[in-house]
Coordinates of N, CA and C in Angstrom, one line a residue:
X174 N 4.0 22.2 -29.7 CA 4.1 20.9 -29.1 C 5.6 20.6 -28.9
X175 N 5.9 19.8 -28.0 CA 7.3 19.4 -27.7 C 7.9 18.7 -28.9
X176 N 9.1 19.0 -29.1 CA 9.9 18.4 -30.3 C 9.9 16.9 -30.2
X177 N 10.1 16.3 -29.0 CA 10.2 14.9 -28.8 C 8.8 14.2 -29.2
X178 N 7.7 14.8 -28.8 CA 6.4 14.3 -29.1 C 6.2 14.3 -30.6
X179 N 6.6 15.4 -31.3 CA 6.5 15.5 -32.7 C 7.3 14.3 -33.4
X180 N 8.5 14.1 -32.9 CA 9.3 13.0 -33.5 C 8.7 11.6 -33.2
X181 N 8.1 11.5 -32.0 CA 7.5 10.3 -31.6 C 6.3 10.0 -32.5
X182 N 5.5 11.0 -32.8 CA 4.4 10.8 -33.7 C 4.8 10.4 -35.1
X183 N 5.9 10.9 -35.5 CA 6.5 10.5 -36.8 C 6.9 9.1 -36.8
X184 N 7.5 8.7 -35.7 CA 7.9 7.3 -35.6 C 6.7 6.3 -35.5
X185 N 5.7 6.7 -34.8 CA 4.5 5.9 -34.7 C 3.8 5.8 -36.1
X186 N 3.8 6.9 -36.8 CA 3.2 6.9 -38.2 C 4.0 6.0 -39.1
X187 N 5.3 5.9 -38.9 CA 6.2 5.0 -39.7 C 5.9 3.5 -39.3
X188 N 5.6 3.3 -38.1 CA 5.3 1.9 -37.6 C 4.0 1.4 -38.0
X189 N 3.0 2.2 -38.0 CA 1.6 1.8 -38.2 C 1.4 1.0 -39.5
X190 N 2.0 1.3 -40.7 CA 1.8 0.5 -41.9 C 2.3 -0.9 -41.8
X191 N 3.2 -1.2 -40.8 CA 3.8 -2.5 -40.6 C 3.0 -3.4 -39.6
X192 N 2.0 -2.8 -39.0 CA 1.1 -3.5 -38.1 C 0.1 -4.3 -38.9
X193 N -0.2 -5.5 -38.4 CA -1.2 -6.3 -39.1 C -2.5 -5.5 -39.3
X194 N -3.1 -5.8 -40.5 CA -4.2 -5.0 -41.0 C -5.4 -5.1 -40.0
X195 N -5.7 -6.2 -39.4 CA -6.8 -6.3 -38.5 C -6.6 -5.4 -37.3
X196 N -5.4 -5.2 -36.8 CA -5.1 -4.3 -35.7 C -5.1 -2.8 -36.2
X197 N -4.5 -2.6 -37.3 CA -4.4 -1.2 -37.8 C -5.7 -0.6 -38.1
X198 N -6.7 -1.5 -38.5 CA -8.1 -1.0 -38.8 C -8.8 -0.5 -37.5
X199 N -8.3 -1.0 -36.3 CA -8.9 -0.6 -35.1 C -8.5 0.8 -34.6
X200 N -7.4 1.3 -35.2 CA -7.0 2.7 -34.8 C -7.9 3.7 -35.6
X201 N -8.5 4.6 -34.8 CA -9.4 5.6 -35.5 C -8.6 6.5 -36.4
X202 N -9.3 6.8 -37.5 CA -8.7 7.7 -38.5 C -8.4 9.1 -38.0
X203 N -9.3 9.5 -37.1 CA -9.1 10.9 -36.5 C -7.8 10.9 -35.6
X204 N -7.5 9.8 -35.0 CA -6.3 9.7 -34.2 C -5.1 9.8 -35.1
X205 N -5.1 9.1 -36.2 CA -4.0 9.1 -37.1 C -3.8 10.5 -37.7
X206 N -5.0 11.1 -38.1 CA -4.9 12.5 -38.6 C -4.3 13.5 -37.6
X207 N -4.7 13.3 -36.3 CA -4.1 14.2 -35.3 C -2.6 14.0 -35.2
X208 N -2.2 12.7 -35.3 CA -0.7 12.4 -35.2 C 0.0 13.0 -36.4
X209 N -0.7 13.0 -37.6 CA 0.0 13.6 -38.8 C 0.1 15.1 -38.6
X210 N -0.8 15.7 -38.0 CA -0.7 17.2 -37.8 C 0.4 17.5 -36.8
X211 N 0.6 16.7 -35.8 CA 1.6 16.9 -34.7 C 3.0 16.5 -35.2
X212 N 3.1 15.5 -36.1 CA 4.4 14.9 -36.5 C 5.4 16.0 -37.0
X213 N 6.6 15.6 -36.9 CA 7.7 16.4 -37.4 C 8.0 16.0 -38.8
X214 N 7.7 16.8 -39.8 CA 7.8 16.5 -41.2 C 9.2 16.3 -41.7
X215 N 10.1 16.9 -41.0 CA 11.5 16.9 -41.4 C 12.3 15.7 -40.8
X216 N 11.7 15.1 -39.7 CA 12.4 14.0 -39.0 C 12.2 12.7 -39.8
X217 N 13.3 12.0 -40.0 CA 13.3 10.7 -40.7 C 13.7 9.6 -39.7
X218 N 12.6 8.9 -39.2 CA 12.9 7.9 -38.2 C 13.6 6.7 -38.8
X219 N 14.4 6.0 -38.0 CA 15.0 4.8 -38.4 C 14.2 3.6 -37.9
X220 N 13.7 2.8 -38.9 CA 12.8 1.7 -38.5 C 13.3 0.5 -39.4
X221 N 13.8 -0.5 -38.7 CA 14.3 -1.7 -39.4 C 13.2 -2.8 -39.3
X222 N 12.6 -3.1 -40.5 CA 11.5 -4.1 -40.5 C 12.0 -5.5 -40.2
X223 N 13.3 -5.8 -40.2 CA 13.8 -7.1 -39.9 C 13.9 -7.3 -38.4
X224 N 13.8 -6.2 -37.6 CA 13.8 -6.4 -36.1 C 12.4 -6.3 -35.6
X225 N 12.3 -6.9 -34.4 CA 11.0 -6.9 -33.7 C 10.9 -5.5 -33.1
X226 N 9.7 -5.1 -32.7 CA 9.4 -3.8 -32.2 C 10.2 -3.5 -30.9
X227 N 10.3 -4.5 -30.0 CA 11.1 -4.4 -28.8 C 12.6 -4.1 -29.1
X228 N 13.1 -4.5 -30.2 CA 14.5 -4.4 -30.5 C 14.8 -3.1 -31.2
X229 N 13.8 -2.3 -31.6 CA 13.9 -1.1 -32.3 C 14.5 0.0 -31.4
X230 N 15.2 0.9 -31.9 CA 15.7 2.1 -31.1 C 14.7 3.2 -31.3
X231 N 13.7 3.2 -30.4 CA 12.6 4.2 -30.5 C 12.7 5.1 -29.3
X232 N 12.1 6.3 -29.5 CA 12.0 7.2 -28.3 C 11.1 6.7 -27.3
X233 N 11.3 7.1 -26.1 CA 10.4 6.6 -25.0 C 9.0 7.1 -25.2
X234 N 8.8 8.3 -25.8 CA 7.5 8.8 -26.1 C 6.8 8.0 -27.1
X235 N 7.6 7.5 -28.1 CA 7.0 6.6 -29.1 C 6.4 5.3 -28.5
X236 N 7.2 4.8 -27.6 CA 6.8 3.5 -26.9 C 5.5 3.8 -26.1
X237 N 5.4 5.0 -25.5 CA 4.3 5.4 -24.7 C 3.0 5.5 -25.6
X238 N 3.2 6.1 -26.7 CA 2.1 6.3 -27.7 C 1.6 4.9 -28.2
X239 N 2.6 4.1 -28.5 CA 2.2 2.7 -29.0 C 1.5 1.9 -27.9
X240 N 1.9 2.1 -26.6 CA 1.2 1.5 -25.5 C -0.2 2.0 -25.4
X241 N -0.4 3.3 -25.5 CA -1.7 3.9 -25.5 C -2.6 3.4 -26.6
X242 N -2.1 3.3 -27.8 CA -2.8 2.8 -28.9 C -3.3 1.3 -28.7
X243 N -2.3 0.5 -28.2 CA -2.7 -0.9 -27.8 C -3.8 -0.9 -26.8
X244 N -3.6 -0.2 -25.7 CA -4.5 -0.2 -24.6 C -5.9 0.3 -25.0
X245 N -6.0 1.4 -25.8 CA -7.2 2.0 -26.1 C -8.0 1.4 -27.3
X246 N -7.2 0.9 -28.3 CA -7.9 0.5 -29.5 C -7.7 -1.0 -29.9
X247 N -6.6 -1.6 -29.5 CA -6.3 -2.9 -30.1 C -6.7 -4.1 -29.1
X248 N -6.3 -3.9 -27.8 CA -6.5 -5.1 -26.9 C -8.0 -5.4 -26.6
X249 N -8.2 -6.5 -26.0 CA -9.6 -6.9 -25.6 C -10.0 -6.2 -24.4
X250 N -11.3 -6.2 -24.1 CA -11.9 -5.5 -23.0 C -11.2 -6.0 -21.7
X251 N -11.0 -7.3 -21.5 CA -10.4 -7.8 -20.3 C -9.0 -7.4 -20.1
X252 N -8.2 -7.4 -21.3 CA -6.9 -6.9 -21.2 C -6.8 -5.4 -20.8
X253 N -7.7 -4.7 -21.4 CA -7.8 -3.2 -21.1 C -8.0 -3.0 -19.6
X254 N -9.0 -3.7 -19.1 CA -9.3 -3.5 -17.6 C -8.1 -3.9 -16.8
X255 N -7.4 -5.0 -17.2 CA -6.2 -5.4 -16.4 C -5.1 -4.3 -16.5
X256 N -4.9 -3.8 -17.8 CA -3.9 -2.7 -17.9 C -4.2 -1.5 -17.2
X257 N -5.5 -1.1 -17.2 CA -5.9 0.1 -16.4 C -5.7 -0.1 -14.9
X258 N -6.0 -1.3 -14.5 CA -5.8 -1.6 -13.0 C -4.3 -1.5 -12.7
X259 N -3.4 -2.1 -13.6 CA -2.0 -2.1 -13.3 C -1.5 -0.6 -13.3
X260 N -2.0 0.2 -14.3 CA -1.6 1.6 -14.3 C -2.0 2.3 -13.0
X261 N -3.2 2.1 -12.6 CA -3.6 2.7 -11.3 C -2.8 2.3 -10.1
X262 N -2.5 1.0 -10.0 CA -1.6 0.5 -8.9 C -0.2 1.2 -9.0
X263 N 0.3 1.2 -10.2 CA 1.6 1.8 -10.4 C 1.6 3.3 -10.0
X264 N 0.6 4.0 -10.4 CA 0.5 5.4 -10.1 C 0.3 5.6 -8.6
X265 N -0.5 4.8 -8.0 CA -0.6 4.9 -6.5 C 0.7 4.6 -5.8
X266 N 1.4 3.6 -6.3 CA 2.7 3.3 -5.7 C 3.7 4.4 -5.8
X267 N 3.7 5.0 -7.0 CA 4.6 6.2 -7.2 C 4.2 7.4 -6.3
X268 N 2.9 7.6 -6.2 CA 2.4 8.7 -5.4 C 2.8 8.5 -3.9
X269 N 2.7 7.2 -3.5 CA 3.0 6.9 -2.1 C 4.5 7.1 -1.8
X270 N 5.3 6.6 -2.8 CA 6.8 6.8 -2.7 C 7.1 8.3 -2.6
X271 N 6.5 9.1 -3.4 CA 6.7 10.6 -3.3 C 6.3 11.1 -2.0
X272 N 5.2 10.7 -1.5 CA 4.7 11.2 -0.2 C 5.7 10.8 0.9
X273 N 6.2 9.6 0.9 CA 7.1 9.1 1.9 C 8.4 9.9 1.8
X274 N 8.8 10.2 0.6 CA 10.1 10.8 0.4 C 10.0 12.3 0.8
X275 N 8.9 13.0 0.4 CA 8.8 14.4 0.6 C 7.9 14.8 1.7
X276 N 7.2 13.9 2.4 CA 6.3 14.2 3.4 C 7.0 14.7 4.7
X277 N 6.4 15.8 5.2 CA 6.9 16.4 6.4 C 5.9 16.0 7.5
X278 N 6.4 15.4 8.6 CA 5.5 15.1 9.7 C 5.3 16.4 10.5
X279 N 4.2 17.0 10.3 CA 4.0 18.3 11.0 C 3.8 18.2 12.5
X280 N 3.3 17.0 12.9 CA 3.2 16.8 14.4 C 4.6 16.8 15.0
X281 N 5.5 16.1 14.4 CA 6.9 16.1 14.9 C 7.5 17.5 14.9
X282 N 7.3 18.2 13.9 CA 7.8 19.6 13.8 C 7.2 20.4 15.0
X283 N 5.9 20.3 15.2 CA 5.2 21.0 16.3 C 5.8 20.6 17.6
X284 N 6.0 19.3 17.8 CA 6.6 18.8 19.1 C 8.0 19.4 19.3
X285 N 8.8 19.4 18.2 CA 10.1 20.0 18.3 C 10.1 21.5 18.7
X286 N 9.2 22.2 18.1 CA 9.0 23.6 18.4 C 8.6 23.8 19.8
X287 N 7.6 23.0 20.3 CA 7.1 23.2 21.6 C 8.2 22.8 22.6
X288 N 9.0 21.8 22.3 CA 10.1 21.3 23.1 C 11.2 22.5 23.2
X289 N 11.4 23.1 22.1 CA 12.4 24.2 22.0 C 11.9 25.4 22.9
X290 N 10.6 25.7 22.7 CA 10.0 26.8 23.5 C 10.1 26.4 25.0
X291 N 9.8 25.2 25.4 CA 9.9 24.8 26.8 C 11.3 24.9 27.3
X292 N 12.3 24.5 26.5 CA 13.7 24.6 26.9 C 14.1 26.1 27.1
X293 N 13.6 26.9 26.2 CA 13.9 28.4 26.3 C 13.3 29.0 27.6
X294 N 12.1 28.6 27.9 CA 11.4 29.1 29.1 C 12.2 28.6 30.4
X295 N 12.5 27.3 30.3 CA 13.3 26.7 31.5 C 14.6 27.4 31.6
X296 N 15.3 27.7 30.5 CA 16.5 28.3 30.6 C 16.4 29.8 31.2
X297 N 15.4 30.5 30.7 CA 15.2 31.8 31.2 C 14.8 31.8 32.7
X298 N 14.0 30.8 33.2 CA 13.7 30.6 34.6 C 15.0 30.4 35.4
X299 N 15.8 29.5 34.9 CA 17.1 29.2 35.5 C 18.0 30.5 35.6
X300 N 17.9 31.3 34.6 CA 18.7 32.5 34.7 C 18.2 33.4 35.8
X301 N 16.8 33.5 35.9 CA 16.2 34.3 36.9 C 16.5 33.8 38.3
X302 N 16.4 32.4 38.5 CA 16.6 31.9 39.8 C 18.1 31.8 40.2
X303 N 19.0 31.8 39.3 CA 20.4 31.7 39.5 C 21.0 33.1 39.7
X304 N 20.2 34.1 39.6 CA 20.7 35.5 39.8 C 21.1 35.7 41.2
X305 N 22.1 36.5 41.4 CA 22.6 36.8 42.7 C 21.6 37.6 43.6
X306 N 21.4 37.1 44.8 CA 20.5 37.8 45.7 C 21.3 38.8 46.5
X307 N 20.9 40.0 46.6 CA 21.6 41.0 47.4 C 21.3 40.8 48.8
X308 N 22.3 40.6 49.6 CA 22.1 40.4 51.1 C 22.3 41.8 51.7
X309 N 21.3 42.2 52.4 CA 21.4 43.5 53.0 C 22.1 43.4 54.4
X310 N 23.3 43.9 54.5 CA 24.0 43.8 55.7 C 23.6 45.0 56.6
X311 N 23.3 44.7 57.8 CA 23.0 45.8 58.7 C 24.3 46.4 59.3
X312 N 24.2 47.6 59.6 CA 25.4 48.2 60.2 C 25.5 47.7 61.7
X313 N 26.7 47.7 62.2 CA 26.9 47.1 63.6 C 26.2 47.8 64.7
X314 N 26.0 49.1 64.6 CA 25.3 49.8 65.7 C 23.8 49.6 65.6
X315 N 23.3 49.2 64.4 CA 21.8 48.9 64.3 C 21.6 47.5 65.0
X316 N 22.5 46.6 64.8 CA 22.4 45.3 65.4 C 22.4 45.4 66.9
X317 N 23.2 46.2 67.5 CA 23.3 46.4 68.9 C 22.0 47.0 69.4
X318 N 21.5 48.0 68.7 CA 20.2 48.7 69.0 C 19.1 47.7 69.0
X319 N 19.0 46.9 68.0 CA 17.9 45.9 67.8 C 18.0 44.8 69.0
X320 N 19.1 44.4 69.4 CA 19.3 43.5 70.5 C 18.8 44.1 71.8
X321 N 19.1 45.4 72.0 CA 18.7 46.1 73.2 C 17.2 46.2 73.3
X322 N 16.6 46.5 72.1 CA 15.1 46.7 72.0 C 14.5 45.3 72.2
X323 N 15.0 44.3 71.6 CA 14.5 42.9 71.8 C 14.6 42.5 73.3
X324 N 15.7 42.9 74.0 CA 15.9 42.5 75.4 C 14.8 43.1 76.2
X325 N 14.5 44.3 76.0 CA 13.4 45.0 76.8 C 12.0 44.5 76.5
X326 N 11.8 44.1 75.3 CA 10.5 43.5 74.9 C 10.2 42.2 75.6
X327 N 11.2 41.4 75.9 CA 11.0 40.1 76.5 C 10.6 40.3 78.0
X328 N 11.0 41.3 78.6 CA 10.7 41.5 80.0 C 9.4 42.1 80.2

């Protein structure tokens, strides 16, 4: 398990004895045993009982575990529903921000490709139409011969 989570579990286990008994009793024993197994036995957390929980220098993971404990075991049913709703909204908001940040508009990409292909075709057509046309010059004696033949055909 991640070293930070092991330290966070140790910090949480240090804090639990200072929680009011009615709240501490709501935390399942299995959950506490699991945290004891995960915890870092060599880490000595700093917890000042004279400071409030918000004022303590705790790991972010510790705060997350404490929030989870509060949400799942300590708060009322109504509070839990409100917290779950807030988490869902926050999660959706973050997901939407990610999509906006990293979303590629494939229609725009297709349009750009098609536009580029169209420009290439147009350019190749222009090259073909702008090509020099060879003018076949007739020799002077053929011109005279054709005029004589044309003169006799009219009569």
